[in-house]
PDB file of C-alpha atoms and ligand atoms in Angstrom:
ATOM      1  CA  MET A 900      -0.517  14.652  -9.972  1.00 91.00           C
ATOM      2  CA  LYS A 901       0.160  16.787  -6.920  1.00 94.00           C
ATOM      3  CA  VAL A 902       1.175  15.413  -3.540  1.00 95.00           C
ATOM      4  CA  ARG A 903       1.600  16.985  -0.149  1.00 94.00           C
ATOM      5  CA  PHE A 904       2.743  15.448   3.141  1.00 94.00           C
ATOM      6  CA  ILE A 905       0.202  16.314   5.814  1.00 95.00           C
ATOM      7  CA  LYS A 906       1.135  14.666   9.073  1.00 94.00           C
ATOM      8  CA  SER A 907       2.530  11.702  10.973  1.00 94.00           C
ATOM      9  CA  ALA A 908       0.450  10.195  13.736  1.00 94.00           C
ATOM     10  CA  PRO A 909       1.080   7.398  16.236  1.00 91.00           C
ATOM     11  CA  SER A 910      -2.552   6.255  16.358  1.00 93.00           C
ATOM     12  CA  ILE A 911      -6.052   6.795  15.019  1.00 95.00           C
ATOM     13  CA  ARG A 912      -6.742   9.404  17.700  1.00 95.00           C
ATOM     14  CA  GLU A 913      -4.057  11.702  16.326  1.00 96.00           C
ATOM     15  CA  ALA A 914      -4.983  11.011  12.707  1.00 97.00           C
ATOM     16  CA  ILE A 915      -6.187  13.734  10.342  1.00 97.00           C
ATOM     17  CA  GLU A 916      -9.906  14.365   9.937  1.00 97.00           C
ATOM     18  CA  PRO A 917     -11.354  11.528   7.823  1.00 97.00           C
ATOM     19  CA  ASN A 918     -12.697  13.858   5.127  1.00 96.00           C
ATOM     20  CA  LEU A 919     -11.290  12.085   2.067  1.00 98.00           C
ATOM     21  CA  VAL A 920     -11.087   8.468   0.954  1.00 98.00           C
ATOM     22  CA  GLU A 921      -7.863   6.768   1.945  1.00 98.00           C
ATOM     23  CA  ILE A 922      -5.535   4.164   0.496  1.00 98.00           C
ATOM     24  CA  ALA A 923      -3.477   2.310   3.104  1.00 98.00           C
ATOM     25  CA  LEU A 924      -0.079   1.143   1.900  1.00 97.00           C
ATOM     26  CA  LEU A 925       1.520  -1.735   3.738  1.00 95.00           C
ATOM     27  CA  GLY A 926       4.383  -4.138   3.231  1.00 94.00           C
ATOM     28  CA  ARG A 927       7.262  -5.963   4.812  1.00 92.00           C
ATOM     29  CA  SER A 928      10.308  -3.881   5.652  1.00 89.00           C
ATOM     30  CA  ASN A 929      12.596  -3.609   2.590  1.00 92.00           C
ATOM     31  CA  VAL A 930       9.872  -4.668   0.151  1.00 95.00           C
ATOM     32  CA  GLY A 931      10.319  -1.303  -1.596  1.00 95.00           C
ATOM     33  CA  LYS A 932       7.490   0.664  -0.015  1.00 94.00           C
ATOM     34  CA  SER A 933       9.298   4.007   0.021  1.00 92.00           C
ATOM     35  CA  SER A 934      10.576   3.403  -3.520  1.00 95.00           C
ATOM     36  CA  PHE A 935       7.036   2.531  -4.609  1.00 97.00           C
ATOM     37  CA  LEU A 936       5.684   5.778  -3.146  1.00 94.00           C
ATOM     38  CA  ASN A 937       8.371   7.818  -4.876  1.00 94.00           C
ATOM     39  CA  ALA A 938       7.940   6.058  -8.220  1.00 96.00           C
ATOM     40  CA  PHE A 939       4.156   6.156  -8.066  1.00 96.00           C
ATOM     41  CA  LEU A 940       3.996   9.824  -7.085  1.00 94.00           C
ATOM     42  CA  ASN A 941       6.900  10.645  -9.375  1.00 92.00           C
ATOM     43  CA  GLN A 942       8.751  12.561  -6.685  1.00 89.00           C
ATOM     44  CA  LYS A 943      11.071  11.877  -3.777  1.00 87.00           C
ATOM     45  CA  ILE A 944       8.646  12.196  -0.933  1.00 83.00           C
ATOM     46  CA  ALA A 945       9.555   9.120   1.098  1.00 78.00           C
ATOM     47  CA  LYS A 946      12.999   8.230   2.392  1.00 76.00           C
ATOM     48  CA  THR A 947      14.317   4.961   1.028  1.00 72.00           C
ATOM     49  CA  SER A 948      16.330   2.475   3.035  1.00 63.00           C
ATOM     50  CA  SER A 949      16.010   4.300   6.331  1.00 57.00           C
ATOM     51  CA  THR A 950      16.716   2.282   9.479  1.00 58.00           C
ATOM     52  CA  PRO A 951      13.897  -0.230   9.691  1.00 56.00           C
ATOM     53  CA  GLY A 952      11.799  -0.687  12.758  1.00 51.00           C
ATOM     54  CA  LYS A 953      12.408   2.725  14.216  1.00 56.00           C
ATOM     55  CA  THR A 954       9.347   4.682  13.301  1.00 60.00           C
ATOM     56  CA  GLN A 955       5.924   3.247  13.967  1.00 79.00           C
ATOM     57  CA  LEU A 956       4.115   6.267  12.653  1.00 90.00           C
ATOM     58  CA  ILE A 957       1.217   6.502  10.249  1.00 93.00           C
ATOM     59  CA  ASN A 958       2.063   9.024   7.508  1.00 94.00           C
ATOM     60  CA  PHE A 959      -0.662  10.892   5.648  1.00 96.00           C
ATOM     61  CA  PHE A 960      -0.093  12.257   2.146  1.00 96.00           C
ATOM     62  CA  GLU A 961      -2.716  14.175   0.218  1.00 97.00           C
ATOM     63  CA  VAL A 962      -2.774  13.309  -3.476  1.00 97.00           C
ATOM     64  CA  GLU A 963      -4.561  15.366  -6.104  1.00 96.00           C
ATOM     65  CA  ASP A 964      -4.958  13.662  -9.461  1.00 94.00           C
ATOM     66  CA  GLU A 965      -7.114  14.978 -12.308  1.00 91.00           C
ATOM     67  CA  GLY A 966      -9.034  17.198  -9.929  1.00 93.00           C
ATOM     68  CA  LYS A 967      -9.798  14.453  -7.440  1.00 96.00           C
ATOM     69  CA  LYS A 968      -8.257  14.191  -4.003  1.00 98.00           C
ATOM     70  CA  TYR A 969      -7.492  11.209  -1.843  1.00 98.00           C
ATOM     71  CA  ILE A 970      -5.171  10.350   1.023  1.00 98.00           C
ATOM     72  CA  LEU A 971      -2.313   7.887   0.755  1.00 97.00           C
ATOM     73  CA  VAL A 972      -1.573   6.432   4.160  1.00 96.00           C
ATOM     74  CA  ASP A 973       1.937   5.072   4.513  1.00 94.00           C
ATOM     75  CA  LEU A 974       2.059   2.505   7.294  1.00 93.00           C
ATOM     76  CA  PRO A 975       5.137   1.251   9.140  1.00 89.00           C
ATOM     77  CA  GLY A 976       6.874  -1.773   7.651  1.00 87.00           C
ATOM     78  CA  PHE A 977       6.649  -5.117   9.390  1.00 84.00           C
ATOM     79  CA  GLY A 978       8.603  -8.344   9.471  1.00 79.00           C
ATOM     80  CA  TYR A 979      11.699  -7.338  11.412  1.00 68.00           C
ATOM     81  CA  ALA A 980      11.449 -10.345  13.652  1.00 64.00           C
ATOM     82  CA  LYS A 981      13.089 -13.515  12.315  1.00 59.00           C
ATOM     83  CA  VAL A 982      10.055 -15.536  13.192  1.00 59.00           C
ATOM     84  CA  SER A 983       7.014 -14.289  11.344  1.00 63.00           C
ATOM     85  CA  LYS A 984       4.205 -13.196  13.554  1.00 67.00           C
ATOM     86  CA  SER A 985       0.768 -11.959  12.905  1.00 70.00           C
ATOM     87  CA  LEU A 986       0.599  -8.322  11.923  1.00 71.00           C
ATOM     88  CA  LYS A 987      -1.495  -7.591  14.955  1.00 71.00           C
ATOM     89  CA  LYS A 988       1.119  -8.894  17.396  1.00 74.00           C
ATOM     90  CA  GLU A 989       3.979  -7.168  15.713  1.00 72.00           C
ATOM     91  CA  TRP A 990       2.427  -3.828  14.979  1.00 76.00           C
ATOM     92  CA  GLY A 991       0.634  -3.597  18.262  1.00 83.00           C
ATOM     93  CA  LYS A 992      -2.646  -2.175  19.316  1.00 87.00           C
ATOM     94  CA  ASN A 993      -2.449   1.269  17.695  1.00 90.00           C
ATOM     95  CA  LEU A 994      -1.979   0.088  14.144  1.00 90.00           C
ATOM     96  CA  ASP A 995      -4.413  -2.784  14.507  1.00 92.00           C
ATOM     97  CA  GLU A 996      -6.972  -0.302  15.776  1.00 94.00           C
ATOM     98  CA  PHE A 997      -6.263   2.099  12.932  1.00 95.00           C
ATOM     99  CA  LEU A 998      -6.693  -0.509  10.196  1.00 95.00           C
ATOM    100  CA  LYS A 999      -9.881  -1.907  11.673  1.00 95.00           C
ATOM    101  CA  ASN A1000     -11.598   1.359  12.578  1.00 97.00           C
ATOM    102  CA  ARG A1001     -10.500   3.858   9.968  1.00 97.00           C
ATOM    103  CA  PHE A1002     -13.778   3.779   8.063  1.00 97.00           C
ATOM    104  CA  ASN A1003     -12.642   5.936   5.131  1.00 98.00           C
ATOM    105  CA  ILE A1004      -9.973   3.450   3.978  1.00 98.00           C
ATOM    106  CA  LYS A1005     -11.317   2.118   0.712  1.00 98.00           C
ATOM    107  CA  LEU A1006      -8.259   0.268  -0.493  1.00 98.00           C
ATOM    108  CA  PHE A1007      -5.416  -1.643   1.144  1.00 98.00           C
ATOM    109  CA  ILE A1008      -2.378  -1.968  -1.093  1.00 98.00           C
ATOM    110  CA  HIS A1009      -0.267  -4.878   0.068  1.00 98.00           C
ATOM    111  CA  LEU A1010       3.228  -4.816  -1.408  1.00 98.00           C
ATOM    112  CA  ARG A1011       4.995  -8.147  -1.803  1.00 98.00           C
ATOM    113  CA  ASP A1012       8.476  -8.962  -3.069  1.00 98.00           C
ATOM    114  CA  ALA A1013       8.290 -10.776  -6.430  1.00 98.00           C
ATOM    115  CA  ARG A1014      11.406 -12.756  -5.523  1.00 98.00           C
ATOM    116  CA  HIS A1015       9.774 -14.132  -2.367  1.00 97.00           C
ATOM    117  CA  PRO A1016       6.098 -14.437  -3.271  1.00 96.00           C
ATOM    118  CA  ASN A1017       5.059 -16.999  -0.688  1.00 95.00           C
ATOM    119  CA  LEU A1018       6.350 -15.697   2.604  1.00 93.00           C
ATOM    120  CA  GLU A1019       4.368 -16.740   5.653  1.00 90.00           C
ATOM    121  CA  ILE A1020       4.277 -13.176   6.961  1.00 90.00           C
ATOM    122  CA  ASP A1021       2.590 -11.978   3.752  1.00 93.00           C
ATOM    123  CA  GLU A1022       0.069 -14.797   3.891  1.00 93.00           C
ATOM    124  CA  ASN A1023      -0.635 -13.793   7.498  1.00 90.00           C
ATOM    125  CA  VAL A1024      -1.114 -10.176   6.499  1.00 92.00           C
ATOM    126  CA  ASP A1025      -3.482 -11.145   3.719  1.00 94.00           C
ATOM    127  CA  ASN A1026      -5.550 -13.314   6.054  1.00 93.00           C
ATOM    128  CA  TYR A1027      -5.479 -10.638   8.726  1.00 92.00           C
ATOM    129  CA  LEU A1028      -6.877  -8.010   6.343  1.00 94.00           C
ATOM    130  CA  LYS A1029      -9.480 -10.421   4.996  1.00 96.00           C
ATOM    131  CA  SER A1030     -10.620 -11.152   8.541  1.00 94.00           C
ATOM    132  CA  PHE A1031     -12.070  -7.665   8.992  1.00 95.00           C
ATOM    133  CA  ILE A1032     -12.427  -5.795   5.698  1.00 96.00           C
ATOM    134  CA  ARG A1033     -15.908  -4.599   4.825  1.00 96.00           C
ATOM    135  CA  PRO A1034     -17.688  -5.222   1.523  1.00 96.00           C
ATOM    136  CA  ASP A1035     -16.863  -1.684   0.335  1.00 95.00           C
ATOM    137  CA  GLN A1036     -13.127  -2.182   0.912  1.00 97.00           C
ATOM    138  CA  GLN A1037     -10.621  -3.983  -1.287  1.00 98.00           C
ATOM    139  CA  ILE A1038      -7.141  -5.445  -1.075  1.00 98.00           C
ATOM    140  CA  LEU A1039      -4.790  -4.939  -3.994  1.00 98.00           C
ATOM    141  CA  THR A1040      -1.619  -7.025  -4.044  1.00 98.00           C
ATOM    142  CA  VAL A1041       1.300  -5.399  -5.851  1.00 98.00           C
ATOM    143  CA  PHE A1042       4.512  -7.329  -6.416  1.00 98.00           C
ATOM    144  CA  THR A1043       7.661  -5.187  -6.441  1.00 98.00           C
ATOM    145  CA  LYS A1044      11.138  -5.781  -7.872  1.00 98.00           C
ATOM    146  CA  ILE A1045       9.981  -7.597 -11.000  1.00 98.00           C
ATOM    147  CA  ASP A1046      13.139  -6.354 -12.725  1.00 98.00           C
ATOM    148  CA  LYS A1047      14.907  -9.067 -10.713  1.00 98.00           C
ATOM    149  CA  LEU A1048      12.846 -11.803 -12.368  1.00 98.00           C
ATOM    150  CA  LYS A1049      13.086 -13.556 -15.719  1.00 98.00           C
ATOM    151  CA  GLN A1050      10.098 -13.191 -18.033  1.00 97.00           C
ATOM    152  CA  SER A1051       9.190 -16.841 -17.436  1.00 98.00           C
ATOM    153  CA  GLU A1052       9.187 -16.267 -13.681  1.00 98.00           C
ATOM    154  CA  ILE A1053       6.921 -13.227 -14.072  1.00 97.00           C
ATOM    155  CA  SER A1054       4.496 -15.286 -16.179  1.00 98.00           C
ATOM    156  CA  LYS A1055       4.424 -17.980 -13.519  1.00 98.00           C
ATOM    157  CA  LEU A1056       3.740 -15.416 -10.805  1.00 98.00           C
ATOM    158  CA  LYS A1057       0.919 -13.859 -12.832  1.00 98.00           C
ATOM    159  CA  LYS A1058      -0.722 -17.262 -13.086  1.00 98.00           C
ATOM    160  CA  GLU A1059      -0.383 -17.850  -9.375  1.00 98.00           C
ATOM    161  CA  PHE A1060      -1.717 -14.360  -8.505  1.00 98.00           C
ATOM    162  CA  PRO A1061      -4.156 -13.454 -11.307  1.00 98.00           C
ATOM    163  CA  ASN A1062      -5.522 -10.397  -9.486  1.00 97.00           C
ATOM    164  CA  ALA A1063      -2.174  -8.919  -8.489  1.00 98.00           C
ATOM    165  CA  LEU A1064      -0.245  -6.130 -10.215  1.00 98.00           C
ATOM    166  CA  PHE A1065       3.487  -6.139 -10.899  1.00 98.00           C
ATOM    167  CA  VAL A1066       5.915  -3.219 -10.739  1.00 98.00           C
ATOM    168  CA  SER A1067       9.548  -2.288 -10.873  1.00 98.00           C
ATOM    169  CA  ASN A1068      10.235   0.756  -8.757  1.00 98.00           C
ATOM    170  CA  VAL A1069      13.727   1.236 -10.161  1.00 97.00           C
ATOM    171  CA  LYS A1070      12.671   0.882 -13.804  1.00 98.00           C
ATOM    172  CA  LYS A1071       9.339   2.621 -13.139  1.00 97.00           C
ATOM    173  CA  ARG A1072       7.386  -0.117 -14.826  1.00 97.00           C
ATOM    174  CA  GLY A1073       3.788  -1.149 -14.166  1.00 98.00           C
ATOM    175  CA  PHE A1074       2.516   2.112 -12.710  1.00 98.00           C
ATOM    176  CA  GLU A1075      -0.070   2.873 -15.393  1.00 97.00           C
ATOM    177  CA  ARG A1076      -1.933  -0.268 -14.347  1.00 97.00           C
ATOM    178  CA  VAL A1077      -1.624   0.701 -10.674  1.00 98.00           C
ATOM    179  CA  LYS A1078      -3.129   4.118 -11.409  1.00 97.00           C
ATOM    180  CA  GLU A1079      -5.923   2.623 -13.503  1.00 97.00           C
ATOM    181  CA  LYS A1080      -6.773   0.167 -10.763  1.00 97.00           C
ATOM    182  CA  ILE A1081      -6.773   2.867  -8.087  1.00 97.00           C
ATOM    183  CA  ASN A1082      -9.077   5.076 -10.168  1.00 96.00           C
ATOM    184  CA  GLU A1083     -11.381   2.147 -10.798  1.00 96.00           C
ATOM    185  CA  ILE A1084     -11.588   1.249  -7.110  1.00 97.00           C
ATOM    186  CA  LEU A1085     -11.817   4.780  -5.710  1.00 97.00           C
ATOM    187  CA  TRP A1086     -14.094   6.399  -8.263  1.00 96.00           C
ATOM    188  CA  GLY A1087     -15.665   3.536 -10.194  1.00 91.00           C
ATOM    189  CA  ASN A1088     -15.551   3.093 -13.945  1.00 64.00           C
ATOM    190  CA  ASN A1089     -17.750   6.080 -14.660  1.00 50.00           C
ATOM    191  CA  LYS A1090     -15.311   8.909 -14.024  1.00 48.00           C
ATOM    192  CA  MET A1091     -17.743  11.681 -14.992  1.00 50.00           C
ATOM    193  CA  GLU A1092     -20.220  10.710 -12.339  1.00 48.00           C
ATOM    194  CA  ASN A1093     -17.792  11.470  -9.514  1.00 45.00           C
ATOM    195  CA  GLU A1094     -16.387  14.677 -10.897  1.00 47.00           C
ATOM    196  CA  LYS A1095     -17.280  17.833  -9.053  1.00 43.00           C
TER     197      LYS A1095
HETATM  198  N1  GDP B 505      15.742  -4.006  -8.140  1.00 67.29           N
HETATM  199  C1  GDP B 505      14.825  -3.341  -7.427  1.00 67.29           C
HETATM  200  N2  GDP B 505      15.153  -2.851  -6.227  1.00 67.29           N
HETATM  201  C2  GDP B 505      14.206  -2.178  -5.524  1.00 67.29           C
HETATM  202  C3  GDP B 505      12.890  -2.010  -6.011  1.00 67.29           C
HETATM  203  N3  GDP B 505      12.184  -1.339  -5.074  1.00 67.29           N
HETATM  204  C4  GDP B 505      13.032  -1.084  -4.053  1.00 67.29           C
HETATM  205  N4  GDP B 505      14.263  -1.589  -4.310  1.00 67.29           N
HETATM  206  C5  GDP B 505      15.446  -1.545  -3.425  1.00 67.29           C
HETATM  207  O1  GDP B 505      15.138  -2.236  -2.229  1.00 67.29           O
HETATM  208  C6  GDP B 505      15.695  -1.587  -1.093  1.00 67.29           C
HETATM  209  C7  GDP B 505      14.597  -1.212  -0.093  1.00 67.29           C
HETATM  210  O2  GDP B 505      13.781  -0.233  -0.685  1.00 67.29           O
HETATM  211  P1  GDP B 505      12.882   0.759   0.199  1.00 67.29           P
HETATM  212  O3  GDP B 505      12.036   1.505  -0.757  1.00 67.29           O
HETATM  213  O4  GDP B 505      13.713   1.546   1.139  1.00 67.29           O
HETATM  214  O5  GDP B 505      12.022  -0.315   1.020  1.00 67.29           O
HETATM  215  P2  GDP B 505      11.043  -0.115   2.277  1.00 67.29           P
HETATM  216  O6  GDP B 505      11.822  -0.534   3.472  1.00 67.29           O
HETATM  217  O7  GDP B 505       9.923  -1.056   2.022  1.00 67.29           O
HETATM  218  O8  GDP B 505      10.599   1.307   2.310  1.00 67.29           O
HETATM  219  C8  GDP B 505      16.458  -0.373  -1.643  1.00 67.29           C
HETATM  220  O9  GDP B 505      17.800  -0.743  -1.794  1.00 67.29           O
HETATM  221  C9  GDP B 505      15.793  -0.131  -2.983  1.00 67.29           C
HETATM  222  O10 GDP B 505      16.641   0.499  -3.906  1.00 67.29           O
HETATM  223  C10 GDP B 505      12.560  -2.557  -7.312  1.00 67.29           C
HETATM  224  O11 GDP B 505      11.423  -2.471  -7.821  1.00 67.29           O
HETATM  225  N5  GDP B 505      13.580  -3.209  -7.957  1.00 67.29           N
HETATM  226 MG1   MG B 506      10.716   2.714   3.766  1.00 67.29          MG
END
């Protein structure tokens, strides 16, 4: 797997040309988004634990995996405010516009903290995405920090969220399933058909 940072943009107007399919990565500040990127891509490409709330930029990374290319779009974290708000209010117009109008996004990966699985802000984000996604787009929920949970707690969470995936960024666990799922969603089950 090869990865290359391409650009940061404040809005859809400054975004890169939409020539490849995109995966948008979003999550509450401190959920482990940067750690997830680094663990998933197997390299230190994103800064962890940087000052939250400062940058509201959309970061584009080009990923090449088994001869296929896609773009990973790292979105600013949310949830700095004590009172949870809708994503739209907190992120503002630019990000709302990007998520709704960026037609080549095929997958939204929503990271959630396994220790706090029922936060209102995450429910709001889920409902927000569901309010506008098209039939050809999907939402994948990935719970982070499962190393902080007992096995019984993980089992309970899996029952509550049967379609979610579960990872530990520090122990690098759960990423094979994430990759499988991404391949399935981006390229379909028949890999040969999409190979060029
Ligand atoms: N135990 C544990 N800690 C994690 C995990 N992922 C991230 N962290 C820690 O959580 C904090 C925030 O991580 P970071 O990746 O910067 O979060 P971001 O703000 O969402 O980008 C850091 O101290 C990380 O080391 C995980 O899977 N398990
Ligand atoms: Mg970060």
